[in-house]
Amino acid sequence: MILVTGGAGFIGANFVLDWLAQSDETVINLDILSYAGNRENLASLAGDERHLFVQGDIGDSALVTSLLIQYQPRAIINFAAESHVDRSIHSPEDFIQTNVVGTFRLLEAVRAYWSSLQGEVRQNFRFLHVSTDEVYGSLAKDDPAFSETHRYEPNSPYSASKAASDHLVRAYHHTYGLPVLTTNCSNNYGPYHFPEKLIPLMIVNALAGKHLPVYGDGQQIRDWLYVKDHCSAIRRVLEAGKVGEVYNIGGWNEKTNIDIVHTVCELLDELRARVDSKSYREQITYVTDRPGHDRRYAVDASKIERELGWKPAETFDTGIRKTIQWYLGNQGWVANVQSGAYREWLKRNYTGRVV
Ligand code: NAD
Ligand code: TYD
């Protein structure tokens, strides 16, 4: 079996669902169920014995150790993290706690477990750390895309905490020989994306008749990847990646934020027109920029294509259409994630921001 951490969040849940759609290998899913973790993401697995959900913290060494001893997983895929840049600006300590201290404690428990393994089981064991392209910092317009050897230059508390976790993972391989793999992926989008991030926030706000808050001039660039393509890349790296290596994952799909928001509006105009027949674009509002806002991310994903034969299956056009259709078809999920805590967050991040 495999142990997945953070498997009730956006990417982790998509990964668990895809894994069990393609394999009968059991998944132990360790997730603390923070505001971003949601058991409803895994509702289709209710009663499925191949999925063992455990609510807990990657930083709880005793719990992680007992899970490792009890279930003897052949691999660990570490998704668990605090993941939202804006929250890291408001409350950086949570990011240090989970992304740095949590990853460190997880690595320590895994090192002890792996050291106790013998022969082929020990040789075949893998620890796959899921990270982000944001550790590389921000690119100027004409800079080449991030390769795996690009220097680390994280700019937000989020990316700095992920960078620290990447360094710990690297050090555990270099010093102790722990068989690690690291992936650094660009911005994901797709089903089960919590509506604090750009694309789901725009969809949810548009349908609710609210403002679509674009930070600064909206000309920042991200490289967008459909979440299921990220999941297939992780499966491929787990299966065939070379121990100790880093693989960048991306969609070859750079877009400005304002282009993304326009596309979301146009698709909603087509699929769920406003009652007044005006475009959702009317709801776009430019607001005060994010402090320290990275201007451009772009991923050079040629290594994973060349060495492991992976490339994305979706284009942005197919992926964004599927995503919007998913949100339109899952309004119950959307309503349930908008708890009091979510509304508090919106107040904290957006009140006073409109310019
Ligand atoms: P998310 O915030 O949606 O989910 C994170 C999950 O981790 C939640 O279910 C949460 O409950 C859980 N978690 C948080 N702290 C925990 C702890 N201490 N112990 C156990 N579980 C804990 O995040 P996501 O977007 O699914 O991202 C998953 C991973 O992928 C993160 O490591 C993130 O840095 C990385 N990543 C995300 C993106 C993206 O675009 N979302 C891109 C590249 C890499
Ligand atoms: P986000 O989805 O938070 O991902 P990240 O910051 O990790 O790239 O944001 C994507 C881009 O969209 C980023 O440049 C910030 C911008 N953005 C807005 O313009 N308005 C918003 O309300 C949000 C949440 C993000």
mmCIF file with all atom_site columns, C-alpha atoms in Angstrom, residues 55-157:
data_model
loop_
_atom_site.group_PDB
_atom_site.id
_atom_site.type_symbol
_atom_site.label_atom_id
_atom_site.label_alt_id
_atom_site.label_comp_id
_atom_site.label_asym_id
_atom_site.label_entity_id
_atom_site.label_seq_id
_atom_site.pdbx_PDB_ins_code
_atom_site.Cartn_x
_atom_site.Cartn_y
_atom_site.Cartn_z
_atom_site.occupancy
_atom_site.B_iso_or_equiv
_atom_site.pdbx_formal_charge
_atom_site.auth_seq_id
_atom_site.auth_comp_id
_atom_site.auth_asym_id
_atom_site.auth_atom_id
_atom_site.pdbx_PDB_model_num
ATOM 1   C CA . GLN A 1 55  ? -7.290 12.330 10.636  1.00 0.00 ? 55  GLN A CA 1
ATOM 2   C CA . GLY A 1 56  ? -3.958 13.565 11.959  1.00 0.00 ? 56  GLY A CA 1
ATOM 3   C CA . ASP A 1 57  ? -0.897 15.767 11.630  1.00 0.00 ? 57  ASP A CA 1
ATOM 4   C CA . ILE A 1 58  ? 2.235  14.930 9.623   1.00 0.00 ? 58  ILE A CA 1
ATOM 5   C CA . GLY A 1 59  ? 4.074  16.553 12.538  1.00 0.00 ? 59  GLY A CA 1
ATOM 6   C CA . ASP A 1 60  ? 2.675  14.013 15.032  1.00 0.00 ? 60  ASP A CA 1
ATOM 7   C CA . SER A 1 61  ? 5.696  11.711 15.142  1.00 0.00 ? 61  SER A CA 1
ATOM 8   C CA . ALA A 1 62  ? 4.042  9.056  17.318  1.00 0.00 ? 62  ALA A CA 1
ATOM 9   C CA . LEU A 1 63  ? 1.021  8.808  15.020  1.00 0.00 ? 63  LEU A CA 1
ATOM 10  C CA . VAL A 1 64  ? 3.087  8.691  11.821  1.00 0.00 ? 64  VAL A CA 1
ATOM 11  C CA . THR A 1 65  ? 5.434  6.078  13.310  1.00 0.00 ? 65  THR A CA 1
ATOM 12  C CA . SER A 1 66  ? 2.551  3.865  14.374  1.00 0.00 ? 66  SER A CA 1
ATOM 13  C CA . LEU A 1 67  ? 0.940  4.123  10.900  1.00 0.00 ? 67  LEU A CA 1
ATOM 14  C CA . LEU A 1 68  ? 4.223  3.190  9.234   1.00 0.00 ? 68  LEU A CA 1
ATOM 15  C CA . ILE A 1 69  ? 4.736  0.182  11.507  1.00 0.00 ? 69  ILE A CA 1
ATOM 16  C CA . GLN A 1 70  ? 1.135  -0.982 11.203  1.00 0.00 ? 70  GLN A CA 1
ATOM 17  C CA . TYR A 1 71  ? 0.708  -0.601 7.427   1.00 0.00 ? 71  TYR A CA 1
ATOM 18  C CA . GLN A 1 72  ? 4.284  -0.887 6.072   1.00 0.00 ? 72  GLN A CA 1
ATOM 19  C CA . PRO A 1 73  ? 3.680  1.327  3.007   1.00 0.00 ? 73  PRO A CA 1
ATOM 20  C CA . ARG A 1 74  ? 5.993  0.907  0.023   1.00 0.00 ? 74  ARG A CA 1
ATOM 21  C CA . ALA A 1 75  ? 5.826  4.627  -0.731  1.00 0.00 ? 75  ALA A CA 1
ATOM 22  C CA . ILE A 1 76  ? 4.803  7.958  0.774   1.00 0.00 ? 76  ILE A CA 1
ATOM 23  C CA . ILE A 1 77  ? 3.508  10.851 -1.270  1.00 0.00 ? 77  ILE A CA 1
ATOM 24  C CA . ASN A 1 78  ? 3.625  14.080 0.713   1.00 0.00 ? 78  ASN A CA 1
ATOM 25  C CA . PHE A 1 79  ? 0.958  16.586 -0.348  1.00 0.00 ? 79  PHE A CA 1
ATOM 26  C CA . ALA A 1 80  ? 0.196  17.923 3.148   1.00 0.00 ? 80  ALA A CA 1
ATOM 27  C CA . ALA A 1 81  ? 0.915  21.629 3.371   1.00 0.00 ? 81  ALA A CA 1
ATOM 28  C CA . GLU A 1 82  ? -0.452 25.067 3.961   1.00 0.00 ? 82  GLU A CA 1
ATOM 29  C CA . SER A 1 83  ? -0.761 26.148 0.329   1.00 0.00 ? 83  SER A CA 1
ATOM 30  C CA . HIS A 1 84  ? -2.227 29.639 -0.112  1.00 0.00 ? 84  HIS A CA 1
ATOM 31  C CA . VAL A 1 85  ? 0.152  32.592 -0.637  1.00 0.00 ? 85  VAL A CA 1
ATOM 32  C CA . ASP A 1 86  ? -2.337 35.204 0.641   1.00 0.00 ? 86  ASP A CA 1
ATOM 33  C CA . ARG A 1 87  ? -2.869 33.257 3.869   1.00 0.00 ? 87  ARG A CA 1
ATOM 34  C CA . SER A 1 88  ? 0.913  32.982 4.262   1.00 0.00 ? 88  SER A CA 1
ATOM 35  C CA . ILE A 1 89  ? 1.074  36.785 4.160   1.00 0.00 ? 89  ILE A CA 1
ATOM 36  C CA . HIS A 1 90  ? -1.552 37.095 6.916   1.00 0.00 ? 90  HIS A CA 1
ATOM 37  C CA . SER A 1 91  ? -0.447 34.110 9.074   1.00 0.00 ? 91  SER A CA 1
ATOM 38  C CA . PRO A 1 92  ? 3.050  32.879 8.187   1.00 0.00 ? 92  PRO A CA 1
ATOM 39  C CA . GLU A 1 93  ? 3.535  30.806 11.327  1.00 0.00 ? 93  GLU A CA 1
ATOM 40  C CA . ASP A 1 94  ? 1.087  28.073 10.221  1.00 0.00 ? 94  ASP A CA 1
ATOM 41  C CA . PHE A 1 95  ? 3.260  27.623 7.122   1.00 0.00 ? 95  PHE A CA 1
ATOM 42  C CA . ILE A 1 96  ? 6.444  27.181 9.115   1.00 0.00 ? 96  ILE A CA 1
ATOM 43  C CA . GLN A 1 97  ? 4.677  24.736 11.407  1.00 0.00 ? 97  GLN A CA 1
ATOM 44  C CA . THR A 1 98  ? 3.294  22.403 8.735   1.00 0.00 ? 98  THR A CA 1
ATOM 45  C CA . ASN A 1 99  ? 5.556  22.919 5.748   1.00 0.00 ? 99  ASN A CA 1
ATOM 46  C CA . VAL A 1 100 ? 8.861  23.076 7.614   1.00 0.00 ? 100 VAL A CA 1
ATOM 47  C CA . VAL A 1 101 ? 8.454  21.458 11.050  1.00 0.00 ? 101 VAL A CA 1
ATOM 48  C CA . GLY A 1 102 ? 5.798  19.016 9.811   1.00 0.00 ? 102 GLY A CA 1
ATOM 49  C CA . THR A 1 103 ? 7.883  17.885 6.844   1.00 0.00 ? 103 THR A CA 1
ATOM 50  C CA . PHE A 1 104 ? 10.951 17.547 9.090   1.00 0.00 ? 104 PHE A CA 1
ATOM 51  C CA . ARG A 1 105 ? 9.093  15.346 11.587  1.00 0.00 ? 105 ARG A CA 1
ATOM 52  C CA . LEU A 1 106 ? 7.594  13.283 8.795   1.00 0.00 ? 106 LEU A CA 1
ATOM 53  C CA . LEU A 1 107 ? 11.064 12.764 7.317   1.00 0.00 ? 107 LEU A CA 1
ATOM 54  C CA . GLU A 1 108 ? 12.428 11.683 10.693  1.00 0.00 ? 108 GLU A CA 1
ATOM 55  C CA . ALA A 1 109 ? 9.666  9.108  11.190  1.00 0.00 ? 109 ALA A CA 1
ATOM 56  C CA . VAL A 1 110 ? 10.103 7.868  7.630   1.00 0.00 ? 110 VAL A CA 1
ATOM 57  C CA . ARG A 1 111 ? 13.870 7.625  8.011   1.00 0.00 ? 111 ARG A CA 1
ATOM 58  C CA . ALA A 1 112 ? 13.497 5.416  11.106  1.00 0.00 ? 112 ALA A CA 1
ATOM 59  C CA . TYR A 1 113 ? 10.946 3.213  9.315   1.00 0.00 ? 113 TYR A CA 1
ATOM 60  C CA . TRP A 1 114 ? 12.987 2.943  6.114   1.00 0.00 ? 114 TRP A CA 1
ATOM 61  C CA . SER A 1 115 ? 16.129 2.098  8.120   1.00 0.00 ? 115 SER A CA 1
ATOM 62  C CA . SER A 1 116 ? 14.295 -0.868 9.605   1.00 0.00 ? 116 SER A CA 1
ATOM 63  C CA . LEU A 1 117 ? 13.415 -2.304 6.176   1.00 0.00 ? 117 LEU A CA 1
ATOM 64  C CA . GLN A 1 118 ? 15.475 -5.004 4.522   1.00 0.00 ? 118 GLN A CA 1
ATOM 65  C CA . GLY A 1 119 ? 16.438 -6.125 1.032   1.00 0.00 ? 119 GLY A CA 1
ATOM 66  C CA . GLU A 1 120 ? 14.173 -5.355 -1.903  1.00 0.00 ? 120 GLU A CA 1
ATOM 67  C CA . VAL A 1 121 ? 11.498 -3.711 0.226   1.00 0.00 ? 121 VAL A CA 1
ATOM 68  C CA . ARG A 1 122 ? 14.057 -1.204 1.440   1.00 0.00 ? 122 ARG A CA 1
ATOM 69  C CA . GLN A 1 123 ? 15.500 -0.757 -2.038  1.00 0.00 ? 123 GLN A CA 1
ATOM 70  C CA . ASN A 1 124 ? 12.127 -0.137 -3.644  1.00 0.00 ? 124 ASN A CA 1
ATOM 71  C CA . PHE A 1 125 ? 10.817 2.260  -0.974  1.00 0.00 ? 125 PHE A CA 1
ATOM 72  C CA . ARG A 1 126 ? 10.168 5.861  -2.116  1.00 0.00 ? 126 ARG A CA 1
ATOM 73  C CA . PHE A 1 127 ? 9.375  9.186  -0.453  1.00 0.00 ? 127 PHE A CA 1
ATOM 74  C CA . LEU A 1 128 ? 7.870  11.551 -3.018  1.00 0.00 ? 128 LEU A CA 1
ATOM 75  C CA . HIS A 1 129 ? 7.681  15.187 -1.984  1.00 0.00 ? 129 HIS A CA 1
ATOM 76  C CA . VAL A 1 130 ? 5.158  17.338 -3.853  1.00 0.00 ? 130 VAL A CA 1
ATOM 77  C CA . SER A 1 131 ? 6.385  20.893 -4.231  1.00 0.00 ? 131 SER A CA 1
ATOM 78  C CA . THR A 1 132 ? 5.860  24.015 -6.251  1.00 0.00 ? 132 THR A CA 1
ATOM 79  C CA . ASP A 1 133 ? 7.530  26.097 -8.969  1.00 0.00 ? 133 ASP A CA 1
ATOM 80  C CA . GLU A 1 134 ? 7.175  29.099 -6.617  1.00 0.00 ? 134 GLU A CA 1
ATOM 81  C CA . VAL A 1 135 ? 10.407 28.078 -4.831  1.00 0.00 ? 135 VAL A CA 1
ATOM 82  C CA . TYR A 1 136 ? 12.315 29.412 -7.866  1.00 0.00 ? 136 TYR A CA 1
ATOM 83  C CA . GLY A 1 137 ? 11.016 32.958 -7.398  1.00 0.00 ? 137 GLY A CA 1
ATOM 84  C CA . SER A 1 138 ? 9.800  35.333 -10.081 1.00 0.00 ? 138 SER A CA 1
ATOM 85  C CA . LEU A 1 139 ? 10.800 35.617 -13.757 1.00 0.00 ? 139 LEU A CA 1
ATOM 86  C CA . ALA A 1 140 ? 11.087 38.694 -15.949 1.00 0.00 ? 140 ALA A CA 1
ATOM 87  C CA . LYS A 1 141 ? 9.066  38.679 -19.166 1.00 0.00 ? 141 LYS A CA 1
ATOM 88  C CA . ASP A 1 142 ? 11.775 37.238 -21.421 1.00 0.00 ? 142 ASP A CA 1
ATOM 89  C CA . ASP A 1 143 ? 13.621 34.998 -18.967 1.00 0.00 ? 143 ASP A CA 1
ATOM 90  C CA . PRO A 1 144 ? 13.799 31.305 -19.822 1.00 0.00 ? 144 PRO A CA 1
ATOM 91  C CA . ALA A 1 145 ? 11.357 29.073 -17.910 1.00 0.00 ? 145 ALA A CA 1
ATOM 92  C CA . PHE A 1 146 ? 12.393 27.437 -14.617 1.00 0.00 ? 146 PHE A CA 1
ATOM 93  C CA . SER A 1 147 ? 14.540 24.363 -15.091 1.00 0.00 ? 147 SER A CA 1
ATOM 94  C CA . GLU A 1 148 ? 15.379 21.974 -12.253 1.00 0.00 ? 148 GLU A CA 1
ATOM 95  C CA . THR A 1 149 ? 18.736 23.715 -11.801 1.00 0.00 ? 149 THR A CA 1
ATOM 96  C CA . HIS A 1 150 ? 17.286 27.211 -11.467 1.00 0.00 ? 150 HIS A CA 1
ATOM 97  C CA . ARG A 1 151 ? 18.419 28.726 -8.175  1.00 0.00 ? 151 ARG A CA 1
ATOM 98  C CA . TYR A 1 152 ? 15.973 28.881 -5.284  1.00 0.00 ? 152 TYR A CA 1
ATOM 99  C CA . GLU A 1 153 ? 14.705 32.424 -4.712  1.00 0.00 ? 153 GLU A CA 1
ATOM 100 C CA . PRO A 1 154 ? 11.394 32.117 -2.838  1.00 0.00 ? 154 PRO A CA 1
ATOM 101 C CA . ASN A 1 155 ? 9.600  35.413 -2.242  1.00 0.00 ? 155 ASN A CA 1
ATOM 102 C CA . SER A 1 156 ? 6.545  34.666 -0.083  1.00 0.00 ? 156 SER A CA 1
ATOM 103 C CA . PRO A 1 157 ? 6.329  32.974 3.307   1.00 0.00 ? 157 PRO A CA 1
#
